[in-house]
CSV table of C-alpha atoms in Angstrom, one decimal:
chain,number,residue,atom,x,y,z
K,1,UNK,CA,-2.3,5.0,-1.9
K,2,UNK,CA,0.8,6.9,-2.0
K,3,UNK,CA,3.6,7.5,-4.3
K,4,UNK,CA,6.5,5.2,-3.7
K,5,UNK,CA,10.1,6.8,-4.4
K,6,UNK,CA,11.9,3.3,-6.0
K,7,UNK,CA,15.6,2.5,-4.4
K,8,UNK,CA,18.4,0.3,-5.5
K,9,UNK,CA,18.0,-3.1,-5.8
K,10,UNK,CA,19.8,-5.4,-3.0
K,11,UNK,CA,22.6,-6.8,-3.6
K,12,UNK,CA,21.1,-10.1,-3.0
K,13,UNK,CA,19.1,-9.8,-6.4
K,14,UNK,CA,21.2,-8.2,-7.6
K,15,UNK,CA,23.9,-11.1,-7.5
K,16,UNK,CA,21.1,-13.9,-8.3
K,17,UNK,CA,20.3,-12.3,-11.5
K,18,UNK,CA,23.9,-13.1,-12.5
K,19,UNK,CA,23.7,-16.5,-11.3
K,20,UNK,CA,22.9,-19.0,-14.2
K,21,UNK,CA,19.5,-19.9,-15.4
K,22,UNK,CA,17.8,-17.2,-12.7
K,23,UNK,CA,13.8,-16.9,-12.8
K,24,UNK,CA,11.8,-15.7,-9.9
K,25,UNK,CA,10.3,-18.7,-9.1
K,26,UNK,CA,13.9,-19.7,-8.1
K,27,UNK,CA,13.9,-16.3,-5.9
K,28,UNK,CA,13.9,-18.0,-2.5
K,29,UNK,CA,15.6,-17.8,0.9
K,30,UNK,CA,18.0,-15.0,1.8
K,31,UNK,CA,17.5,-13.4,-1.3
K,32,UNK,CA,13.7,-13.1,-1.7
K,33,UNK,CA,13.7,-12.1,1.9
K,34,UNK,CA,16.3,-9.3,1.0
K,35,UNK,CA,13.5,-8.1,-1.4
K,36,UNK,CA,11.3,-8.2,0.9
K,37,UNK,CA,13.2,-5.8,3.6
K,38,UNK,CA,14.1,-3.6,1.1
K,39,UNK,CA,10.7,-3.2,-0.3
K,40,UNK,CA,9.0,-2.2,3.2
K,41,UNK,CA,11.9,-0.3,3.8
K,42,UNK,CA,11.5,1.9,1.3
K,43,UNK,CA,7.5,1.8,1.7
K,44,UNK,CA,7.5,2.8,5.5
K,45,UNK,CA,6.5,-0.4,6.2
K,46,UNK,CA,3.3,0.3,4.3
K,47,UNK,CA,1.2,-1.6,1.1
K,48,UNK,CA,1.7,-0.4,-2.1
K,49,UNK,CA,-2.4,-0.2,-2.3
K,50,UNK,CA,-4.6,-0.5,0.5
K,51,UNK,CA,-1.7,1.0,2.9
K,52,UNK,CA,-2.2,-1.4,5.6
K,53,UNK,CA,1.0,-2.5,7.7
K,54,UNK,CA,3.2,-4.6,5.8
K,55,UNK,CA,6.0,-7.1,7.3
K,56,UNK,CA,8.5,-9.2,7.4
K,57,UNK,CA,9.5,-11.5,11.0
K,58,UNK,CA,10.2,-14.6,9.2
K,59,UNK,CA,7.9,-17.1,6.9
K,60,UNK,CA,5.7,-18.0,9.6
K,61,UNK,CA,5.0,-14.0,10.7
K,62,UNK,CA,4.9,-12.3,7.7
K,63,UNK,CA,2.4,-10.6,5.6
K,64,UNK,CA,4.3,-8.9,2.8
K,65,UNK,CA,3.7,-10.1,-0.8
K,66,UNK,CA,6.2,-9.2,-3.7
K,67,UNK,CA,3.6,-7.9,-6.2
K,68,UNK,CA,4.6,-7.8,-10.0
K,69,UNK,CA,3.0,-4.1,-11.6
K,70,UNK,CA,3.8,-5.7,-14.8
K,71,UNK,CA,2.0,-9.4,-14.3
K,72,UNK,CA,4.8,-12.1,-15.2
K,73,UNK,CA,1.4,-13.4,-17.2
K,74,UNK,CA,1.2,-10.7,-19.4
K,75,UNK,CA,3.4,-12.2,-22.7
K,76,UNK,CA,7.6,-12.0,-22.7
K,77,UNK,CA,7.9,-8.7,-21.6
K,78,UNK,CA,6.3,-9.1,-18.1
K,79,UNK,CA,8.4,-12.7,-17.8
K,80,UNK,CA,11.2,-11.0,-18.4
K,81,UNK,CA,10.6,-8.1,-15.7
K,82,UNK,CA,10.1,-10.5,-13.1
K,83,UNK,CA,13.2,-9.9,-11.7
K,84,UNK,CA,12.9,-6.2,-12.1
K,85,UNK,CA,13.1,-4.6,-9.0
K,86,UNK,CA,11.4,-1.6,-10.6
K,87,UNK,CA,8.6,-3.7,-11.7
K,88,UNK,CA,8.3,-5.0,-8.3
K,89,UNK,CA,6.2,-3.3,-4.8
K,90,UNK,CA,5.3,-4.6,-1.6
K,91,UNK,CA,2.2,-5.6,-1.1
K,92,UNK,CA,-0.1,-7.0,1.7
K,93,UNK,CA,-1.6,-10.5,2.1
K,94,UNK,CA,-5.1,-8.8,0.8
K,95,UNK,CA,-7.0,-9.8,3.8
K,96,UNK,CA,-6.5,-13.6,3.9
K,97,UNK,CA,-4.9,-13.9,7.3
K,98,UNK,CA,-7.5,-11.4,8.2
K,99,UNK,CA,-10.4,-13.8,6.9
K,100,UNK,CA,-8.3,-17.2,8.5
K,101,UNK,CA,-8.7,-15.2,12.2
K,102,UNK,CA,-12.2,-14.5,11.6
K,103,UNK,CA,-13.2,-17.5,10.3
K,104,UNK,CA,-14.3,-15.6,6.9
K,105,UNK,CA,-14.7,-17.2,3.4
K,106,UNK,CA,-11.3,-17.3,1.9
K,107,UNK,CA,-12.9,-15.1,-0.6
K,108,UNK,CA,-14.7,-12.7,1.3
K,109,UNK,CA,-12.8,-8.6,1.7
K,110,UNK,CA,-10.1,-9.7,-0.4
K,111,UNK,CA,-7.9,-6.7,-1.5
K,112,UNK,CA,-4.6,-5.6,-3.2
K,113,UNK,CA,-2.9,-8.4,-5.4
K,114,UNK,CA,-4.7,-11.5,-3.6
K,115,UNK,CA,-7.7,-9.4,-5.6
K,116,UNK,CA,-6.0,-8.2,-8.4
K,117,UNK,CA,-4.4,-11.5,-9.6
K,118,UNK,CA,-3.3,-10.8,-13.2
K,119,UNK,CA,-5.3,-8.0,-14.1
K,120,UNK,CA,-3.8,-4.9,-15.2
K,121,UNK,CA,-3.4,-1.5,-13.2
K,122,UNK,CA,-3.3,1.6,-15.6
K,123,UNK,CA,-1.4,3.9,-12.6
K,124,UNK,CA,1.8,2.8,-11.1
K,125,UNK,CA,2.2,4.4,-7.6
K,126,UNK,CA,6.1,3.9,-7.9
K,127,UNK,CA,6.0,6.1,-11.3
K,128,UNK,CA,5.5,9.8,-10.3
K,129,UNK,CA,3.5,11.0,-13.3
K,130,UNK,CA,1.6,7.9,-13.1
K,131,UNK,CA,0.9,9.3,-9.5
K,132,UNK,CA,-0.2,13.2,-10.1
K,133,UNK,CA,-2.5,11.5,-12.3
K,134,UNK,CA,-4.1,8.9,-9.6
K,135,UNK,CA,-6.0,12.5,-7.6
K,136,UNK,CA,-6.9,10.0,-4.8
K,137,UNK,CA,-9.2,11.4,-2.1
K,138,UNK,CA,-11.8,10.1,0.5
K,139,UNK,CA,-15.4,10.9,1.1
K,140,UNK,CA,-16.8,11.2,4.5
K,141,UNK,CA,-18.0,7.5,4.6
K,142,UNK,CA,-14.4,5.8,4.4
K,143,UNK,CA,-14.4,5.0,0.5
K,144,UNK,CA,-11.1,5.9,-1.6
K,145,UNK,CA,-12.1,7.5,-4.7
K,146,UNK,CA,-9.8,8.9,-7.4
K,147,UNK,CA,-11.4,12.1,-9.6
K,148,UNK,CA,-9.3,10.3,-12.5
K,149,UNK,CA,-12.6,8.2,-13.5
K,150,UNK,CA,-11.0,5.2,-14.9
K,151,UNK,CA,-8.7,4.8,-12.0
K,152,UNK,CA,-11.2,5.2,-9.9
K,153,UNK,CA,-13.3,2.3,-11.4
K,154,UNK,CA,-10.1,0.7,-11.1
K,155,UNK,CA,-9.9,1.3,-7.4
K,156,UNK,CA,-12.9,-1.1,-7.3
K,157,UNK,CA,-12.6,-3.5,-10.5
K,158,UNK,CA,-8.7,-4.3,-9.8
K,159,UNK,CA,-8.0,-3.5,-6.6
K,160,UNK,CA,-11.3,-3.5,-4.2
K,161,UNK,CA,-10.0,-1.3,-2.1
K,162,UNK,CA,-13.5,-0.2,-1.1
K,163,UNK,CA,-13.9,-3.6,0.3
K,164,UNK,CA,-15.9,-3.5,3.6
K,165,UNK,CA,-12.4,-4.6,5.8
K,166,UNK,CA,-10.7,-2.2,4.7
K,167,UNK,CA,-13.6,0.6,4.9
K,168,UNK,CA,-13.9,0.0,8.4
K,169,UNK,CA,-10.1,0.3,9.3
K,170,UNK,CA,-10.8,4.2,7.6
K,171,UNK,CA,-13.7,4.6,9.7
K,172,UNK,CA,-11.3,3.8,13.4
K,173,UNK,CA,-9.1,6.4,12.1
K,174,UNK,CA,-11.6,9.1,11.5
K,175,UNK,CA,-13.4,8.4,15.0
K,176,UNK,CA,-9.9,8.4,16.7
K,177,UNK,CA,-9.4,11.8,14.9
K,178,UNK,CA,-12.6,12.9,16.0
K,179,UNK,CA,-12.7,12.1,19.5
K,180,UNK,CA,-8.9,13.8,19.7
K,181,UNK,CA,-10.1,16.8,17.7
K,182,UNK,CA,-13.2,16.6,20.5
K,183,UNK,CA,-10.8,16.6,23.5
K,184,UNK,CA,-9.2,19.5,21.8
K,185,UNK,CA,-11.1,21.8,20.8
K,186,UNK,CA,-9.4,24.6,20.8
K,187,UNK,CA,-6.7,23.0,18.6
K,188,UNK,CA,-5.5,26.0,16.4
K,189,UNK,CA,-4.5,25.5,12.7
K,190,UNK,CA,-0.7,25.4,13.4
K,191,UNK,CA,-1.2,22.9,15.8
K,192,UNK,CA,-3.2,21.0,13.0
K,193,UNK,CA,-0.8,21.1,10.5
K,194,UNK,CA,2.0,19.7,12.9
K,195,UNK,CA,-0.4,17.2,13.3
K,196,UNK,CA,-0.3,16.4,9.9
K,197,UNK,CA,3.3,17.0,9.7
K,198,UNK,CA,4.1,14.3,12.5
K,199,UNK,CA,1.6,11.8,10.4
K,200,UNK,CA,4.0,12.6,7.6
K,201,UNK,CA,7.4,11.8,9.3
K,202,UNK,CA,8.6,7.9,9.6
K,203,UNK,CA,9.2,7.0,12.8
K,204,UNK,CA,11.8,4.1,13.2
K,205,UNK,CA,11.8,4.0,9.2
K,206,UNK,CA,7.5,3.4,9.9
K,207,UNK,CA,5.2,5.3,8.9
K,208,UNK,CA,1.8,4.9,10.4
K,209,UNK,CA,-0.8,2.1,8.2
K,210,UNK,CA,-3.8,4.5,6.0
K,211,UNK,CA,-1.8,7.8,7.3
K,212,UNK,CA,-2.6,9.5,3.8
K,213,UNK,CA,-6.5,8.8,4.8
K,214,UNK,CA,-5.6,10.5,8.3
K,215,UNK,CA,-4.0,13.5,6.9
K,216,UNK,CA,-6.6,14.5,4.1
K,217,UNK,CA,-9.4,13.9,7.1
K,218,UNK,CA,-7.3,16.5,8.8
K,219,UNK,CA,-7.0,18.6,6.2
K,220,UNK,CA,-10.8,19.0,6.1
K,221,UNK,CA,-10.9,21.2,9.6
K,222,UNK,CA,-8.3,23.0,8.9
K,223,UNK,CA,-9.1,27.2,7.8
């Protein structure tokens, strides 16, 4: 998980919310897919949670969710920030396309929002001291844990981001880092951190899916 810098919203919303009798369940066509572009645009293509590869081709390839920090459940207030675009982040499909290839239980790995439905979240990522107070890391066996105990119970309880799926994408990386860091063994620690640096810069607006896991993996061989 990584902190998300909030943008303007498009000027497709934008104009809806001045059209009369607006709600979000009457967000549809160009306009909810303006949201959507804009909200992996300004998440590197990237979930909100899980950090997996979020996008947007057209209805029938897409995988990006508009998740609502604030549940539109949760009394007035959260109805009336459904149209927010503060209140709003992009989010993956949680692993159900995943479980539809596989031939999975619908209910099996599930992640993100398809897992957190209208529970609550104590930490937004989009709010920056919500963030400093998240202190994500990752142990050696692929698990996301956060030293901020009840977010990290939350990691589990809201999100399930330790779900096995998404345990074993962390696990690729680290092997692919290992066998590179093999290859190279005489990488030096400048080399390292430009490693790290290139992890850090979008490419094509991109960035690459779990590249905070890769960079604090990288961090641990570095002297």
């Amino acid at each position: 998980m990584v902190r998300i810098i909030k943008q303007t919203e498009p000027k497709e919303l934008s104009a809806y919310k001045r059209t009369q009798n607006c709600s979000y369940s009457g967000l549809r066509g160009k306009d909810k897919i303006a949201v959507y572009k804009a909200l992996i645009k300004e998440q590197y293509g990237l979930c909100a949670y899980c950090m997996c590869r979020i996008f947007y081709e057209n209805e029938a390839e897409r995988n990006i969710q508009i998740e609502h920090f604030l549940p539109q459940s949760e009394n007035e207030l959260g109805t009336a920030k459904s149209l927010d675009y503060k209140n709003m982040l992009g989010v993956c499909d949680g692993g159900i396309s995943y479980n539809k290839r596989n031939k999975f239980p619908s209910n099996e790995n599930i992640s993100c929002d398809a897992y957190k439905g209208d529970k609550r979240l104590s930490l937004n990522p989009s709010d920056k001291d919500d963030f400093e107070k998240m202190k994500i890391y990752y142990s050696s066996s692929g698990r996301i844990h956060s030293e901020n105990s009840h977010f990290d119970e939350e990691l589990n309880s809201v999100l399930n981001l330790n779900t096995q799926r998404l345990i074993d994408e962390r696990k690729k990386i680290k092997h692919d880092i290992i066998k590179i860091m093999s290859k190279h063994k005489k990488m030096t620690k400048s080399q390292k951190l430009n490693w790290i640096e290139a992890l850090r810069t979008p490419k094509d607006g991109l960035l690459p899916p779990f590249y905070d896991f890769s960079v604090k993996f990288i961090e641990k061989f570095i002297k």
